[in-house]
Tab-separated table of C-alpha atoms in Angstrom:
chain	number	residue	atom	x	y	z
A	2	UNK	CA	11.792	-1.275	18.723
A	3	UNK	CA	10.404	-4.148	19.809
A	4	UNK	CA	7.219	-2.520	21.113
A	5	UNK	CA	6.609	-0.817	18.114
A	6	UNK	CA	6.689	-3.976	15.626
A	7	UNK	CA	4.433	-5.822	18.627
A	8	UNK	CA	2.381	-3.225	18.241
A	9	UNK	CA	2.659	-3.080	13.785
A	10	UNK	CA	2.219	-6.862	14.097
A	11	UNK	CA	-1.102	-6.361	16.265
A	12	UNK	CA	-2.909	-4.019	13.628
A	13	UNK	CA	-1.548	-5.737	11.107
A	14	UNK	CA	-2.980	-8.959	11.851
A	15	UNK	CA	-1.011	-10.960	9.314
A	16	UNK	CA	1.378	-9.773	6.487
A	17	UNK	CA	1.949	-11.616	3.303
A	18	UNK	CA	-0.778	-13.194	1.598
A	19	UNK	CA	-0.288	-16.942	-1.090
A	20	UNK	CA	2.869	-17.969	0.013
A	21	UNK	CA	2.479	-21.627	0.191
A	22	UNK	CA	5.107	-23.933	-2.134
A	23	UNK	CA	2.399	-23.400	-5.516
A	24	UNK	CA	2.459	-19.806	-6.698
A	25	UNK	CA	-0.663	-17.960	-6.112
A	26	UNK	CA	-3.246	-17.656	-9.161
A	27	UNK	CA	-2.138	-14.494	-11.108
A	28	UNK	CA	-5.716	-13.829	-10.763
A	29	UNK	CA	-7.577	-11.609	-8.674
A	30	UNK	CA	-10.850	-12.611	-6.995
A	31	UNK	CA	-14.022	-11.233	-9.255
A	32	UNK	CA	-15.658	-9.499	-6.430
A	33	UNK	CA	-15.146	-8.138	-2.847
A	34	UNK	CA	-17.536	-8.353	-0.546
A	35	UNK	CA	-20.117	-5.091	-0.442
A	36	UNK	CA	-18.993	-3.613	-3.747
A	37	UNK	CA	-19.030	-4.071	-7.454
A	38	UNK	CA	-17.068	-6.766	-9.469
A	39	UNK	CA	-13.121	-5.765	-9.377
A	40	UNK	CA	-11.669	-6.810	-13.021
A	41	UNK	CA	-8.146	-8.660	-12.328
A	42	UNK	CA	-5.660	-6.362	-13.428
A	43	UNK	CA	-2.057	-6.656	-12.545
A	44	UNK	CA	-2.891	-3.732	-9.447
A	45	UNK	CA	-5.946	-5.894	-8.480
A	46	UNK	CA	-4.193	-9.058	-8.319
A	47	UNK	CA	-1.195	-8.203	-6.341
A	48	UNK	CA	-3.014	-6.837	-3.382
A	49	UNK	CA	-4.301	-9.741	-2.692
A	50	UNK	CA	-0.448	-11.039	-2.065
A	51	UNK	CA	-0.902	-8.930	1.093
A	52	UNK	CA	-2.818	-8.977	3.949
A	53	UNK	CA	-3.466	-5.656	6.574
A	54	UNK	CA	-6.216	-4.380	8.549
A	55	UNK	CA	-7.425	-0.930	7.721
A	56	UNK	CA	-6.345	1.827	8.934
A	57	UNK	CA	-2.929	0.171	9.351
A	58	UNK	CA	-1.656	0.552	5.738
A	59	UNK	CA	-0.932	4.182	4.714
A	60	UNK	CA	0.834	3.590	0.981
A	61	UNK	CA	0.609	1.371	-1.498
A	62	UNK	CA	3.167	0.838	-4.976
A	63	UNK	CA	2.876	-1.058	-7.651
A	64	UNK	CA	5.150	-1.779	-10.704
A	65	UNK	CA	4.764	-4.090	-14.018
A	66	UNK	CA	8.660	-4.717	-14.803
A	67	UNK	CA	8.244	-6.868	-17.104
A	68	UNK	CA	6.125	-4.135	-18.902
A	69	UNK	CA	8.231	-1.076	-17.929
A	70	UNK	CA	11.247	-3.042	-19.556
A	71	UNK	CA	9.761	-3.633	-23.007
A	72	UNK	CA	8.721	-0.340	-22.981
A	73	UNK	CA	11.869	1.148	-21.804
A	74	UNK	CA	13.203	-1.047	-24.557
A	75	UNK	CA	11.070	1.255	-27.736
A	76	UNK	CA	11.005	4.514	-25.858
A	77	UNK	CA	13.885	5.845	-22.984
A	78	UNK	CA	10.816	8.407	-21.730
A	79	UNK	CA	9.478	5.378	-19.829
A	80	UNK	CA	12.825	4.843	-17.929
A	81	UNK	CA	10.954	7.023	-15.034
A	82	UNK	CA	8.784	4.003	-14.175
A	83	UNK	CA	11.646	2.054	-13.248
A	84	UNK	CA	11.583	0.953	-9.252
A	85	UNK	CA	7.253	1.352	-9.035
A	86	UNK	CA	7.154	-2.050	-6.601
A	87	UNK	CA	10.031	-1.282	-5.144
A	88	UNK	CA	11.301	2.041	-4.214
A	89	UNK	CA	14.476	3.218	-2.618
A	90	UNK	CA	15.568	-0.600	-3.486
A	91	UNK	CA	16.077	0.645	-7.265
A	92	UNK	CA	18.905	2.047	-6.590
A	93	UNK	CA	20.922	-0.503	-4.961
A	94	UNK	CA	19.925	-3.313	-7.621
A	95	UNK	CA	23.115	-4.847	-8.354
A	96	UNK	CA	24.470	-4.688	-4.831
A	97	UNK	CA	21.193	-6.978	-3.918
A	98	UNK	CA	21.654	-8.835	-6.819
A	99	UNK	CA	25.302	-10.357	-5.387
A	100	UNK	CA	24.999	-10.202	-2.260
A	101	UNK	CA	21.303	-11.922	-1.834
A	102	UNK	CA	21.085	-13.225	-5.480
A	103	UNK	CA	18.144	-11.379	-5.849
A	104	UNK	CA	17.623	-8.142	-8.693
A	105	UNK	CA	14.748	-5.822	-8.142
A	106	UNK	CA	15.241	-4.875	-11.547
A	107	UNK	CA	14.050	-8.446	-13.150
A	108	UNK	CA	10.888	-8.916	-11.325
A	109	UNK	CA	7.965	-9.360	-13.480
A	110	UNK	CA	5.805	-7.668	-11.088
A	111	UNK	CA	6.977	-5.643	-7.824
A	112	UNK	CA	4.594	-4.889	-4.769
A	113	UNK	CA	5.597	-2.393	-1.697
A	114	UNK	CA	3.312	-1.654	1.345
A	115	UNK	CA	3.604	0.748	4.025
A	116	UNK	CA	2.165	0.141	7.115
A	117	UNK	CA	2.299	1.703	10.105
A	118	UNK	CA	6.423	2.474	9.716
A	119	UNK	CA	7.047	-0.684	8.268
A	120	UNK	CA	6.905	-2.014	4.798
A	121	UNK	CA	6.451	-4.983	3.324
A	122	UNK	CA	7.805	-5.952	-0.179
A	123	UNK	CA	6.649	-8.517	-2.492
A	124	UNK	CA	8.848	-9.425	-5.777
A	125	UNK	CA	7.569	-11.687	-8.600
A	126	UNK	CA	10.115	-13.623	-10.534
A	127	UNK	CA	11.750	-16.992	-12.389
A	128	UNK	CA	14.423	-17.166	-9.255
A	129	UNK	CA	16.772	-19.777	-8.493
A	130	UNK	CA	15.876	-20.180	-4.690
A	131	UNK	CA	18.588	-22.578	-3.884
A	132	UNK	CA	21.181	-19.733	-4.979
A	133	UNK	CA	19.055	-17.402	-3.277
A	134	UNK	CA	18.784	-19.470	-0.072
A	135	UNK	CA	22.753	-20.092	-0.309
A	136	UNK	CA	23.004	-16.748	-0.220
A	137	UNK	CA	21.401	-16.458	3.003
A	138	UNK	CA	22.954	-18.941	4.401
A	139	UNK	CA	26.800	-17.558	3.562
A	140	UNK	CA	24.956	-14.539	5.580
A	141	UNK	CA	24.598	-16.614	8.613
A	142	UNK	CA	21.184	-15.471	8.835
A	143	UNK	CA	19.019	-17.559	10.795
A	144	UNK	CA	16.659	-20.144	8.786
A	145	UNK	CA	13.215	-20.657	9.965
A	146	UNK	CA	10.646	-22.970	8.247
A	147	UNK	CA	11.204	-24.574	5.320
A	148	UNK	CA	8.093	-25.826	4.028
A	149	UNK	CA	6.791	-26.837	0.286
A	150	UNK	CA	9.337	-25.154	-1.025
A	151	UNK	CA	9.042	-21.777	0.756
A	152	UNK	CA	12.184	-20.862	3.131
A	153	UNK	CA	12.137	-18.174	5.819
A	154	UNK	CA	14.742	-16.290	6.996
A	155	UNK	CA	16.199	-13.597	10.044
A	156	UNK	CA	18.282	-11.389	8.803
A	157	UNK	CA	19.083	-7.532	9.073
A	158	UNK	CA	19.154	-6.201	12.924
A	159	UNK	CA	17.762	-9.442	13.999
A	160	UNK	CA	19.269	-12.231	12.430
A	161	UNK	CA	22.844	-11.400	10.332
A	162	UNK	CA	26.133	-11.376	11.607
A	163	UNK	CA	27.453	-8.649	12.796
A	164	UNK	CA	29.912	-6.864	9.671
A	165	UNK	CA	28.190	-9.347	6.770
A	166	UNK	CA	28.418	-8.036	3.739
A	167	UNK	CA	24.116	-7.239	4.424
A	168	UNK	CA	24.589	-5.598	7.705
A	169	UNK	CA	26.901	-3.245	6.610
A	170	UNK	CA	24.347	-1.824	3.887
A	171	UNK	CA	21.776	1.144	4.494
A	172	UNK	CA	19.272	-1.236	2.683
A	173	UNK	CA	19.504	-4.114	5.504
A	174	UNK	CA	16.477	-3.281	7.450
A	175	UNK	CA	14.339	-4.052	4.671
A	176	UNK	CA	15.459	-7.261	4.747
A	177	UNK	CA	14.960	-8.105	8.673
A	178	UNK	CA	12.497	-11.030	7.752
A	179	UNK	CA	12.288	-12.756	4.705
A	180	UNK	CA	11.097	-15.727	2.447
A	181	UNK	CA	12.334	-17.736	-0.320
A	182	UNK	CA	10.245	-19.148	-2.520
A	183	UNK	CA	9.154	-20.803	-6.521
A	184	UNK	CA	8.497	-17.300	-8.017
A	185	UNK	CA	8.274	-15.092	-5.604
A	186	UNK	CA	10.529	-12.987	-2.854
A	187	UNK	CA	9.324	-11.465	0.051
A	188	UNK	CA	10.792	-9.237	2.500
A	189	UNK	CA	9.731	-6.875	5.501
A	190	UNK	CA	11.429	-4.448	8.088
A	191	UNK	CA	9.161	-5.967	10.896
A	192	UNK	CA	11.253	-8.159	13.109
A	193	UNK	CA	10.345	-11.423	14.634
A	194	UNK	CA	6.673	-10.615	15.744
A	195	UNK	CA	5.354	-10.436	12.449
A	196	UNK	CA	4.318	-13.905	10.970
A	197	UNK	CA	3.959	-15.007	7.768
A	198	UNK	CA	0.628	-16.262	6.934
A	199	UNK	CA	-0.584	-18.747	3.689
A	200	UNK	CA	-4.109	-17.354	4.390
A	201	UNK	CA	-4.983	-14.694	1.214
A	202	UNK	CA	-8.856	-14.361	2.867
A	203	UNK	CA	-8.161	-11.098	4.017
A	204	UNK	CA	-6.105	-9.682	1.622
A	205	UNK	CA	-5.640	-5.543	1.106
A	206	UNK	CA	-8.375	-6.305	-1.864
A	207	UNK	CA	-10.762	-6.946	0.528
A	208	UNK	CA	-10.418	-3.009	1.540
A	209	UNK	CA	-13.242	-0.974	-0.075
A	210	UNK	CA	-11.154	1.831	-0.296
A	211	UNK	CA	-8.025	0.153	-2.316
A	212	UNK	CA	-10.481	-2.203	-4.168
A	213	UNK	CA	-12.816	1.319	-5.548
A	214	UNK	CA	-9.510	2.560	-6.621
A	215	UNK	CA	-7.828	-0.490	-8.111
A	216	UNK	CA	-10.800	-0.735	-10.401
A	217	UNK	CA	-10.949	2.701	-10.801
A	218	UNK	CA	-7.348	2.710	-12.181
A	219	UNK	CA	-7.612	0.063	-14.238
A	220	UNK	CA	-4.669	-1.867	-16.021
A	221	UNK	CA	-1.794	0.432	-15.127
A	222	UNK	CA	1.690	-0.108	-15.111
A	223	UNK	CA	2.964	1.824	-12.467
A	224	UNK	CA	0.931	2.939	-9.505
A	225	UNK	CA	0.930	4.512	-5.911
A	226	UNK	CA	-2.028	4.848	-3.511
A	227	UNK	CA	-1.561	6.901	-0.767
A	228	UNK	CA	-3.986	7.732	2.401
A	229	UNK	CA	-2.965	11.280	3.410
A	230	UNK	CA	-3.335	11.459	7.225
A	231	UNK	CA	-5.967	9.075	7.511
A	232	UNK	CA	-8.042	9.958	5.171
A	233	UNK	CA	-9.566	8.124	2.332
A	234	UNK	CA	-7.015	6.758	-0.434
A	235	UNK	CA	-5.943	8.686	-3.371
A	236	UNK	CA	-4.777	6.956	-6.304
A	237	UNK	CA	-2.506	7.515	-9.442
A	238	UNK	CA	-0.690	5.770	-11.887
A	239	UNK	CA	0.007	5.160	-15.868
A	240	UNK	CA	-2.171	3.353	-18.072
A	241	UNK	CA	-0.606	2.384	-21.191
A	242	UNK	CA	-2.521	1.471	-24.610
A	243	UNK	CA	-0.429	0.953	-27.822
A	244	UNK	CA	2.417	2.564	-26.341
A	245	UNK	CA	0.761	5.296	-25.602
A	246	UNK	CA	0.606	6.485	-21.884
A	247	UNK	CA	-1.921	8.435	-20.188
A	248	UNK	CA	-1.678	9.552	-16.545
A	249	UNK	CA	-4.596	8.406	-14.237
A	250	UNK	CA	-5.911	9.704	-10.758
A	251	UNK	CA	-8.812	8.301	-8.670
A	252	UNK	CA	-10.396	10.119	-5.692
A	253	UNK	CA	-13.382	8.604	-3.535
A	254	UNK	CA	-16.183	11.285	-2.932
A	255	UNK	CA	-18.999	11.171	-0.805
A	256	UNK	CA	-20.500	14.064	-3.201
A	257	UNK	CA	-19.630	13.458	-6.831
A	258	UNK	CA	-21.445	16.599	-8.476
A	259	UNK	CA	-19.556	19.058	-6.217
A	260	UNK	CA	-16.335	17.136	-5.978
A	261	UNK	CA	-16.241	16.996	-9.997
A	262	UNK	CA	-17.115	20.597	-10.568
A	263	UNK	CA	-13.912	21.667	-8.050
A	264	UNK	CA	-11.763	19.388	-9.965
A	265	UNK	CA	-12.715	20.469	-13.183
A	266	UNK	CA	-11.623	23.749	-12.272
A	267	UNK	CA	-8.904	23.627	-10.706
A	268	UNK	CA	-7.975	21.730	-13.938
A	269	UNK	CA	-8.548	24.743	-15.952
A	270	UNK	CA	-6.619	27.292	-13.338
A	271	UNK	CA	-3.201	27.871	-15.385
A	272	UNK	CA	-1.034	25.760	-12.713
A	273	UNK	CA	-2.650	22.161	-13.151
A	274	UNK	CA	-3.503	22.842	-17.056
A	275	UNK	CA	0.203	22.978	-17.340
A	276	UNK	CA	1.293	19.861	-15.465
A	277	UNK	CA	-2.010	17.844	-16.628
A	278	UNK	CA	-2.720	19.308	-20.430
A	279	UNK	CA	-5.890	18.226	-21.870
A	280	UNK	CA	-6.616	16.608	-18.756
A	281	UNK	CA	-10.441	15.715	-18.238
A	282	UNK	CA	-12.154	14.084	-15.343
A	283	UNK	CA	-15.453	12.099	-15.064
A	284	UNK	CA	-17.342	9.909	-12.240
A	285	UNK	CA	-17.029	6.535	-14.047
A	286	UNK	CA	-20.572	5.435	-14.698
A	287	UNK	CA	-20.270	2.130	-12.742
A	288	UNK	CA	-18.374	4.237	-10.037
A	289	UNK	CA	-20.545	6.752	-8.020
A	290	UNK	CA	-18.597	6.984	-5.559
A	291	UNK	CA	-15.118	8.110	-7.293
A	292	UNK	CA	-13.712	11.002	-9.537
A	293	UNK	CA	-11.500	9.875	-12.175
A	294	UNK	CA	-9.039	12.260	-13.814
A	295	UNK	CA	-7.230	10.961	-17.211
A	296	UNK	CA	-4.726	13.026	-18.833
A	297	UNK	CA	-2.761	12.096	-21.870
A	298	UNK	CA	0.497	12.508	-22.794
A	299	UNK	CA	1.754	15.502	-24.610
A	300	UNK	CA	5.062	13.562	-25.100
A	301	UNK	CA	7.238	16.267	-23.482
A	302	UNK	CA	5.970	16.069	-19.516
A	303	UNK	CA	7.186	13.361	-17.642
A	304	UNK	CA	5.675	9.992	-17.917
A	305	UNK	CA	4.396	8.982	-14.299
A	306	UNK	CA	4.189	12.566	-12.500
A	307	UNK	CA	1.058	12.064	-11.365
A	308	UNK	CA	1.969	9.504	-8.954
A	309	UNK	CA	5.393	11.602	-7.981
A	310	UNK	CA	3.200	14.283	-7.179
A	311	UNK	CA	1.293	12.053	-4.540
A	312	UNK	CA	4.653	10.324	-3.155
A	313	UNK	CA	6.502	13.311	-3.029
A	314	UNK	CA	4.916	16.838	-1.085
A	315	UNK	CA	1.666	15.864	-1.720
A	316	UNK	CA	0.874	18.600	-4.174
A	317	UNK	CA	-1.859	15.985	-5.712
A	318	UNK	CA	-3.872	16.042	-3.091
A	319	UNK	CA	-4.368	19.878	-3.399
A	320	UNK	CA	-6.391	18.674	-6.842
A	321	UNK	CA	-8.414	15.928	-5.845
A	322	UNK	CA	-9.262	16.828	-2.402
C-alpha cells in the first residue's frame, strides 16, 4: 500500500489546488498556456481546485448541486444528476452527514478525480468547520496543520481508531486524508505521502486535453471526462438553458473532416438515433481540434445518459472514437 501511494504521490506531484484560509476566486483563469481563451464556467473553474500531472489522472466528475437541487425542485426527471462531484458518496449522505458533519448532498459545487487508483474529492459549501473539526476530533483522528483557518486531518486506515464509528464504514478510505476549511471540504484515499499544496499554478486546467474539453462543454451541470486506456479524454455532460437540458459530448480529433463524417453516421445507424434523437454534431468553429455532439431532450430518455454511458461500459466511446 504504501508503495503504491509513494508511487500516486510521485506522478501526482501535488493534489489539491487554493486551499489557503481565503476561498479560492470562483473564477477560472482566462487562458492556458498554448491554447485558446477557456471561458470560466463552473467545469472550468473547479479544475483548477486540483492539481495532477498528465497522464496520472484517468477520470474526472463534476456536479452543480446547488443547480441540480433547484432543478430537481420544478422537475423530478433531473433527480438522475444527483451525486455528479461525488459518486458512490451519494449514497451514504446522511451517514456522512452525522458522523463527519459533512452532507454531500448540500454542496454548491462537488469535484471528484481519479488518479492513478486514488481519488481525490473536493466539496464546496457554507460549513461550520468547528462542528466539522469536532467531529474529527470525537474520531480520534490525528490533526495535522492548522493554518489560516484550514485544518488537516488522518483518518481512515491511517489515522482513526480502530471500531470508530468511520472505520467501521465501507466509505472510510475515502476519507484517509482530509482538510477542513471556510467553504470548502477536501478529502483523498492517498495516505500520508500525498501533501496538500496552496499552489493552484499547475492546476488540471493547465492540461490541454481537459482545458479543449471544458470549453468545449461549456456551462454544464453535470459532467464526467474520462481517458479510456490512455488515450485522449472524452467528455460528456448536461447543459441546461431555461430548464431545458440537452446532452453534450466532446471528442479531440487529430482529423476533424473524417472524425465528423464517422460520427455523423453512426448517429444515423438505428442504435445511437434511438439513445441520442435529433442528435447533431459539429467541429465548433473556434475548436479545430474537437467534435462536439449536442442532443436535446425528447423529455422521455434519461437526463444525463450520455455521461452514464462513458462511466459505465464505455459504450460512448464506440461513438466518438
Amino acid at each position: 500500500m504504501r508503495r503504491r501511494v509513494a508511487a500516486v504521490a510521485a506522478v501526482l506531484g501535488v493534489v489539491v489546488a487554493g486551499c489557503s484560509g481565503a476561498p479560492a476566486p470562483d473564477t477560472a483563469p482566462t487562458s492556458v498556456a498554448g491554447t485558446s481563451p477557456v471561458p470560466a464556467t463552473g467545469l472550468a473553474t473547479a479544475l483548477t481546485w486540483v492539481t495532477a500531472a498528465d497522464p496520472a489522472v484517468i477520470r474526472v466528475e463534476y456536479g452543480d448541486g446547488a443547480a441540480v437541487r433547484e432543478l430537481v425542485a420544478r422537475n423530478g426527471r433531473f433527480v438522475s444528476l444527483e451525486g455528479y462531484g461525488y459518486g458512490p458518496l451519494h449514497a451514504h449522505s446522511a451517514a456522512l452527514a452525522d458522523i463527519i458533519g459533512v452532507d454531500p448532498r448540500k454542496s454548491r459545487q462537488a469535484l471528484r478525480v481519479t488518479v492513478v487508483g486514488e481519488r481525490i474529492g473536493v466539496l464546496r459549501s457554507d460549513f461550520d468547520v468547528a462542528a466539522v473539526n469536532a467531529k474529527f476530533e470525537a474520531l480520534s483522528a490525528q490533526k495535522g496543520d492548522s493554518k489560516d483557518g484550514v485544518t488537516s486531518w488522518l483518518t481512515g486506515v491511517d489515522g482513526a481508531a480502530p471500531g470508530s464509528p468511520l472505520a467501521r464504514r465501507e466509505f472510510a478510505k475515502a476519507f484517509n486524508q482530509v482538510r477542513v476549511g471556510p467553504e470548502r471540504f477536501e478529502h483523498t484515499t492517498a495516505a500520508t505521502a500525498v501533501s496538500w499544496t496552496d499552489d493552484p499554478g499547475s492546476s488540471l486546467l493547465a492540461d490541454r486535453g481537459l482545458a479543449g474539453l471544458a470549453r468545449c462543454l461549456g456551462e454544464v451541470t453535470a459532467a464526467l471526462v474520462q481517458r479510456p486506456s490512455y488515450q485522449p479524454f472524452v467528455g460528456a455532460g448536461v447543459r441546461v438553458v431555461d430548464g431545458k437540458p440537452s446532452e453534450v459530448v466532446c471528442t479531440p480529433t487529430r482529423d476533424a473532416e473524417a472524425h465528423l463524417r464517422r460520427v455523423r453516421e453512426r448517429l444515423a445507424s438505428p442504435t445511437w438515433a434511438a439513445v441520442f434523437p435529433g442528435a447533431t454534431a459539429e467541429v465548433p468553429a473556434d475548436q479545430p481540434d474537437v467534435v462536439r455532439v449536442v442532443a436535446p431532450d425528447d423529455g422521455t430518455l434519461k437526463i444525463g445518459r450520455a455521461a452514464e454511458a462513458i462511466g459505465g461500459g464505455g459504450e460512448l466511446f464506440t461513438l466518438v472514437k
